[in-house]
Structures are given as C-alpha cells and as structure tokens.
XYZ file of C-alpha atoms in Angstrom:
340
model
C -97.458 -19.539 43.058
C -95.814 -23.323 43.718
C -92.576 -23.100 45.547
C -90.749 -25.337 43.184
C -91.766 -22.711 40.292
C -90.569 -19.313 42.308
C -86.981 -20.951 43.600
C -86.501 -22.632 39.737
C -86.889 -18.381 38.237
C -84.441 -17.335 41.429
C -82.201 -19.347 40.852
C -82.441 -18.637 36.828
C -82.317 -14.773 37.578
C -79.119 -15.594 39.308
C -77.358 -17.675 36.959
C -78.262 -14.621 34.445
C -77.384 -11.677 36.371
C -74.106 -13.975 37.073
C -73.270 -14.895 33.670
C -73.858 -11.074 32.280
C -71.514 -10.139 35.630
C -68.966 -12.939 33.200
C -69.290 -10.851 30.093
C -67.741 -7.343 31.502
C -64.693 -9.793 32.688
C -64.269 -11.197 29.057
C -65.835 -8.039 26.990
C -63.690 -5.613 28.587
C -60.470 -6.801 26.820
C -62.320 -7.737 23.473
C -64.345 -4.324 22.842
C -60.356 -3.328 23.417
C -59.666 -5.270 20.179
C -63.088 -5.137 18.208
C -65.015 -2.455 17.713
C -68.406 -2.652 19.851
C -70.305 -2.431 16.830
C -68.510 -5.158 15.545
C -68.493 -7.009 18.871
C -72.230 -6.315 18.767
C -73.136 -7.709 15.570
C -71.166 -10.796 15.729
C -72.144 -12.003 19.230
C -75.905 -11.597 18.197
C -75.421 -13.537 14.238
C -73.873 -16.550 16.931
C -77.031 -16.001 19.445
C -79.281 -15.940 16.858
C -78.176 -19.388 15.083
C -78.526 -20.628 18.059
C -81.855 -19.276 19.402
C -83.403 -19.730 15.877
C -82.765 -23.311 16.175
C -84.177 -23.547 19.510
C -87.459 -21.700 18.390
C -87.749 -23.585 15.017
C -87.594 -27.239 17.157
C -89.575 -26.225 20.554
C -91.647 -22.939 19.462
C -95.347 -22.894 18.712
C -95.377 -21.419 14.864
C -92.604 -19.498 16.051
C -92.370 -18.015 11.952
C -95.907 -17.258 11.741
C -95.688 -15.109 14.965
C -92.436 -13.367 13.151
C -94.052 -12.683 10.674
C -97.024 -11.140 12.055
C -95.431 -9.172 15.186
C -91.866 -8.455 12.789
C -92.156 -4.892 13.217
C -92.711 -4.930 17.027
C -90.393 -7.824 17.414
C -87.383 -5.797 15.313
C -88.265 -2.464 17.378
C -87.779 -4.130 21.237
C -84.810 -6.626 19.603
C -83.121 -3.401 18.422
C -83.374 -1.442 21.639
C -82.722 -4.806 23.955
C -79.933 -6.208 21.971
C -78.434 -3.480 19.518
C -78.856 0.214 22.006
C -77.910 -1.612 24.911
C -74.521 -3.600 23.909
C -73.470 -0.776 21.601
C -73.672 1.367 24.463
C -73.137 -0.508 26.851
C -69.411 -1.342 25.576
C -68.604 1.743 24.261
C -69.042 3.078 27.999
C -66.935 -0.115 28.945
C -63.827 1.465 26.722
C -63.900 4.690 28.459
C -65.235 3.575 31.724
C -64.179 1.025 34.634
C -66.625 -2.375 35.003
C -67.417 -1.265 38.428
C -69.278 2.132 37.259
C -70.691 -0.076 34.406
C -72.196 -2.254 36.773
C -73.476 0.628 39.236
C -75.266 1.981 36.335
C -77.163 -1.078 35.462
C -78.584 -1.095 39.331
C -80.271 1.950 38.247
C -82.246 0.047 36.106
C -84.908 -0.894 38.772
C -85.714 3.055 39.062
C -86.097 3.314 35.976
C -88.570 0.078 35.386
C -90.562 1.655 38.494
C -90.227 5.182 36.924
C -92.016 4.326 33.551
C -94.606 2.132 34.764
C -95.492 5.222 37.196
C -95.346 7.547 33.933
C -96.509 5.462 31.187
C -99.173 2.805 32.990
C -100.092 4.868 35.893
C -98.730 2.150 38.438
C -97.212 3.879 41.402
C -94.972 1.615 43.046
C -95.509 0.031 46.408
C -92.528 1.538 49.013
C -91.274 -1.877 49.616
C -90.600 -1.918 45.941
C -88.696 1.775 45.747
C -87.047 0.841 49.078
C -85.660 -2.124 47.995
C -84.230 -0.558 44.611
C -82.721 2.091 46.696
C -81.215 -0.221 49.207
C -79.560 -2.459 46.668
C -78.225 1.024 44.538
C -76.547 1.688 47.613
C -75.192 -1.451 47.918
C -73.557 -1.688 44.567
C -72.423 2.225 44.823
C -70.021 0.411 48.272
C -69.249 -2.114 45.829
C -67.292 -0.026 43.408
C -66.161 2.476 46.334
C -67.919 5.312 44.612
C -67.883 6.982 48.064
C -64.076 6.113 48.556
C -61.037 7.701 47.837
C -60.996 5.817 43.979
C -64.066 7.354 42.991
C -62.786 10.103 41.482
C -64.416 10.977 37.846
C -62.923 11.895 34.998
C -64.544 13.488 31.713
C -63.757 10.272 29.850
C -65.697 8.108 32.488
C -68.649 10.745 32.615
C -68.894 9.968 29.061
C -68.614 6.315 29.352
C -70.820 6.422 32.106
C -73.605 8.250 30.439
C -73.383 6.112 26.734
C -73.660 3.408 29.395
C -77.096 4.645 31.153
C -78.377 5.575 27.879
C -78.032 1.911 26.974
C -79.773 0.877 29.574
C -82.754 2.502 28.377
C -82.710 -0.003 25.355
C -82.923 -3.143 28.091
C -85.852 -1.946 30.223
C -87.904 -1.102 26.411
C -86.699 -4.805 25.819
C -88.600 -6.153 28.964
C -91.178 -3.742 28.891
C -92.298 -4.658 25.062
C -92.915 -8.446 26.258
C -95.733 -6.776 27.702
C -97.303 -6.205 24.421
C -96.943 -9.786 22.636
C -98.516 -12.026 25.712
C -98.591 -14.881 23.289
C -95.224 -15.666 23.011
C -93.645 -17.141 25.556
C -89.519 -16.359 26.821
C -88.132 -18.485 24.227
C -90.244 -17.363 21.886
C -89.688 -13.348 22.473
C -86.103 -13.959 22.902
C -85.593 -16.035 19.473
C -87.486 -13.506 17.427
C -86.747 -10.883 18.840
C -82.848 -11.820 18.390
C -83.904 -12.612 14.382
C -85.838 -9.901 13.517
C -83.415 -7.269 14.754
C -80.180 -8.607 13.399
C -80.782 -7.495 9.851
C -80.871 -3.826 11.562
C -78.028 -4.608 13.089
C -76.068 -5.217 10.058
C -76.842 -2.648 8.060
C -75.822 -0.255 11.246
C -72.474 -1.887 11.803
C -72.012 -1.980 7.924
C -73.071 1.999 7.587
C -70.892 3.061 10.654
C -68.556 1.069 9.204
C -68.572 2.598 5.613
C -68.529 6.484 7.439
C -65.345 5.772 9.392
C -67.428 5.481 12.300
C -66.719 1.900 13.376
C -63.401 -0.035 12.341
C -63.833 -3.596 10.052
C -61.773 -6.245 12.379
C -58.693 -8.112 10.551
C -58.935 -12.228 10.021
C -56.224 -12.013 12.689
C -58.831 -10.386 15.373
C -61.550 -12.146 14.547
C -59.131 -15.786 14.781
C -57.547 -14.437 18.209
C -61.408 -13.389 19.698
C -63.402 -17.043 18.199
C -63.142 -18.691 21.438
C -64.011 -15.847 23.664
C -66.961 -15.062 21.046
C -68.381 -18.490 21.069
C -68.442 -18.162 25.198
C -70.059 -14.899 25.007
C -72.663 -16.242 22.456
C -73.786 -19.116 23.925
C -73.906 -18.103 27.785
C -73.967 -14.329 28.564
C -75.811 -13.913 25.361
C -78.355 -17.379 25.061
C -78.921 -19.168 27.904
C -78.744 -15.995 30.698
C -81.435 -14.158 28.447
C -83.741 -17.004 28.710
C -83.115 -17.526 31.825
C -83.512 -13.951 32.892
C -87.437 -14.174 30.523
C -87.853 -16.832 32.352
C -87.598 -15.334 35.834
C -89.637 -12.283 34.766
C -91.707 -13.916 33.542
C -92.505 -15.231 37.070
C -91.709 -12.998 39.473
C -92.191 -9.820 37.776
C -90.440 -7.214 35.819
C -89.366 -5.399 39.462
C -88.074 -8.326 41.018
C -86.350 -9.378 37.433
C -84.660 -5.920 37.343
C -83.345 -5.826 40.640
C -81.420 -8.793 40.408
C -79.236 -6.963 38.091
C -77.937 -5.835 41.107
C -76.239 -9.186 41.539
C -73.901 -8.537 38.506
C -71.029 -6.557 40.279
C -71.242 -9.100 43.440
C -70.542 -12.186 40.411
C -67.416 -9.812 39.178
C -66.228 -9.738 42.894
C -66.875 -13.816 43.468
C -65.026 -14.249 40.460
C -61.916 -12.249 41.303
C -61.651 -13.687 44.595
C -61.953 -17.220 43.001
C -58.755 -15.688 41.194
C -56.802 -14.584 44.239
C -58.316 -11.495 44.787
C -59.467 -11.094 48.256
C -62.794 -8.910 48.716
C -62.394 -5.163 50.250
C -64.504 -3.879 52.548
C -66.685 -1.667 51.177
C -67.121 -4.920 48.782
C -68.681 -6.884 51.581
C -70.940 -4.087 52.873
C -72.359 -3.825 49.632
C -73.265 -7.842 49.390
C -74.945 -7.607 52.398
C -77.080 -4.298 51.125
C -77.734 -6.097 47.844
C -78.303 -9.485 49.437
C -80.925 -7.781 52.083
C -83.168 -5.350 49.180
C -83.412 -9.065 47.555
C -84.714 -10.425 50.885
C -86.772 -7.329 50.916
C -88.353 -7.846 47.305
C -88.765 -11.443 47.736
C -90.488 -12.416 50.813
C -93.871 -13.213 50.295
C -95.827 -10.403 52.019
C -99.835 -10.299 52.648
C -100.647 -9.145 48.943
C -98.478 -9.486 45.774
C -96.036 -6.578 45.287
C -96.995 -6.067 41.513
C -99.795 -7.048 39.399
C -99.042 -9.956 36.863
C -101.184 -8.529 34.002
C -99.275 -5.816 33.488
C -95.618 -7.337 33.660
C -93.077 -8.321 30.779
C -93.787 -12.125 29.758
C -96.022 -12.746 32.737
C -99.413 -12.786 30.963
C -100.909 -16.843 30.431
C -101.303 -17.866 26.993
C -104.757 -18.735 26.731
C -104.277 -21.548 24.015
C -101.097 -22.913 25.357
C -103.248 -23.047 29.119
C -106.275 -24.804 27.139
C -103.429 -27.102 25.312
C -101.780 -28.537 28.752
C -105.221 -28.798 30.936
C -106.375 -30.925 27.388
C -109.180 -28.697 26.809
C -108.847 -28.570 23.379
C -109.192 -32.089 22.932
C -105.444 -33.054 21.815
C -101.908 -34.069 23.088
C -99.855 -31.056 23.751
C -96.893 -31.183 21.564
C -93.489 -31.158 23.061
C -92.794 -28.077 21.971
C -95.855 -26.946 24.034
C -94.333 -29.223 26.854
C -91.208 -26.992 26.694
C -92.901 -23.906 26.408
C -94.459 -24.561 29.451
C -91.386 -24.931 31.203
C -90.807 -21.655 30.150
C -94.355 -20.312 31.861
C-alpha cells in the first residue's frame, strides 16, 4: 500500500474514534433529558439528510444501488445505526461512560470470532495478542481492577445492553463485504437512507406503547445545537472516516482503533483541567502498544483484503480511473477514488 494512503487511513481512524469519544461526553447529558430512541431517530434524521446530499453529488448512481440492494442496506443500517445506538445509549443511562468504552473495546474480539466462525478465517496470533493487550489497556483506563470498579445491578444491566449493541456495529461493518460495489461514502449514506424509515416506525411504535417518551418542544429547542454537532461530527464525518480506514487497513485493525475512544475522553478531560490518573496513563501505553503491534508492517499481510468490509476494489471504478473505459472519470468517481 502507498505509505501516504496508509497514513491517511490511520488519521481517519484516529479522527473517527476521537469523535466517538466526544459522543460519550455530549451524549451522556442528552440521554438524560431525551429518550435514547428519540435521540437515535433525531441523530440519524439529521445525519441522513447530510449524507443524502453528499452521495447525490458524489456517488455513482446511488439511487439505483439503493433500489437494487434496499433489503440488505436496510438490515445493515438498522443493525449499525439503530441497534448499536439505541442499546448503547440505554446502557449509558445506567452505567458509566468508562464502562461503555471498555465494552466497545471488545469489538475486535467479536469481529475476529465472527470471521473465524462464519468465514473459517482463523485470526493470527498477532491479531489476538493485540486485541487482548488493547482490552487490558481500556480496562485499566476505566479502573475496573481498582477500588472504583464495583458493579451494581443497574450498572451490569447497562453494560449488558451496551455489549448487545456492539454486535450491531460489528454486523454493520461485516455487511459492507457483501456490497463491494459500494464505496465507503455510498455504503454509509445508503444504509442510513434505507434504515431511517424503520427507525421512525420503531420509535413511533415504542412511543405509542409507552416504552419511549415523546420529547417536548422545549427539550428539542434546548438540545438542538448539541444534536447538530452529534449529527455532523461523530455521526457523518466519523462514519465516513471510519469506513475509509477500514477499507484501506481492514476490519480487525479498524475495530482495534475503537480502543482510542476512552483515551480521547481522557485527553478532553485533561484539557478541561482534570489531570489523568496513573491507571489512565498505563491504559494509554497499553493501547498504544497494541496499535503498534497490529499496524507495524510484517512480512505478510495481517489479513486477506478480499474478505474484509469495504476493501474489495470496484472493477468499474478501477477501469474508469485507469482510463480503460475510454471515458474521463466524473467528479463523483474522482471523489470516490479518495474513499478507495
């Protein structure tokens, strides 16, 4: 891989995981006044509008792809945007953000396990060791082994909900492998468009049954600026950056970068005047070591690119960009190349 593209992918993954770290800080007070179902619906309604504009301008026949693959796009979108967000933020209501960060760090294990079980691809020792070291690092950040690691029944329930939600994001990431003809922008946008009606139906049904609380106009006015930030940065920009990084470096390494989320929370807290503790510094060192262990170039590729989400090259796109079609690539194709 071109070193510039590799560095670009790493920067994208760092940006995405840092933005998701800010989502914990902003989202915790928001779900205190806004039901997680309505939080998710509003978040993705705003995000889908932005994504639809982007994919309409820069996508390659996106609406034809939407009609052709609407079933799979809706399923993966509901899993990644609906199940993950709703369960994660219901869990955040009951548990601590640090616990949620630790549980997000289990996704490399889940990804490797699913690839082993469903694809027959046994993870390398390097990949398993890196995931284990990273998990120890985020556990140290959360001080789960110290005096503050006492769990209550409510905390356990919240953690269980968050853990169940992470499965949705793992399935969403894997789902891109079944749609290799879509670049990261198209996959991100079209899954959002296809799943939004289902999120709306589920939210309205839950509200009618008394399982969710309809937000008042005053609440919506109060949370408006925060919701705009949540939709634009940790949702649209972060999802595009994450899918770009996964396309270039592979799903296992992309999932490993999720361990940066709790570290980004530490950095923001330090910037706000809260000095990091010893366990947080130890965790940062462990996570950094895990990232180096997995990203350092070895004699052979860590994983096969052909079986990873968002990594298969679109033959039509390659032909267009290499001039074999006899036509000049459009602006949309040129932008799509940047996501390749």
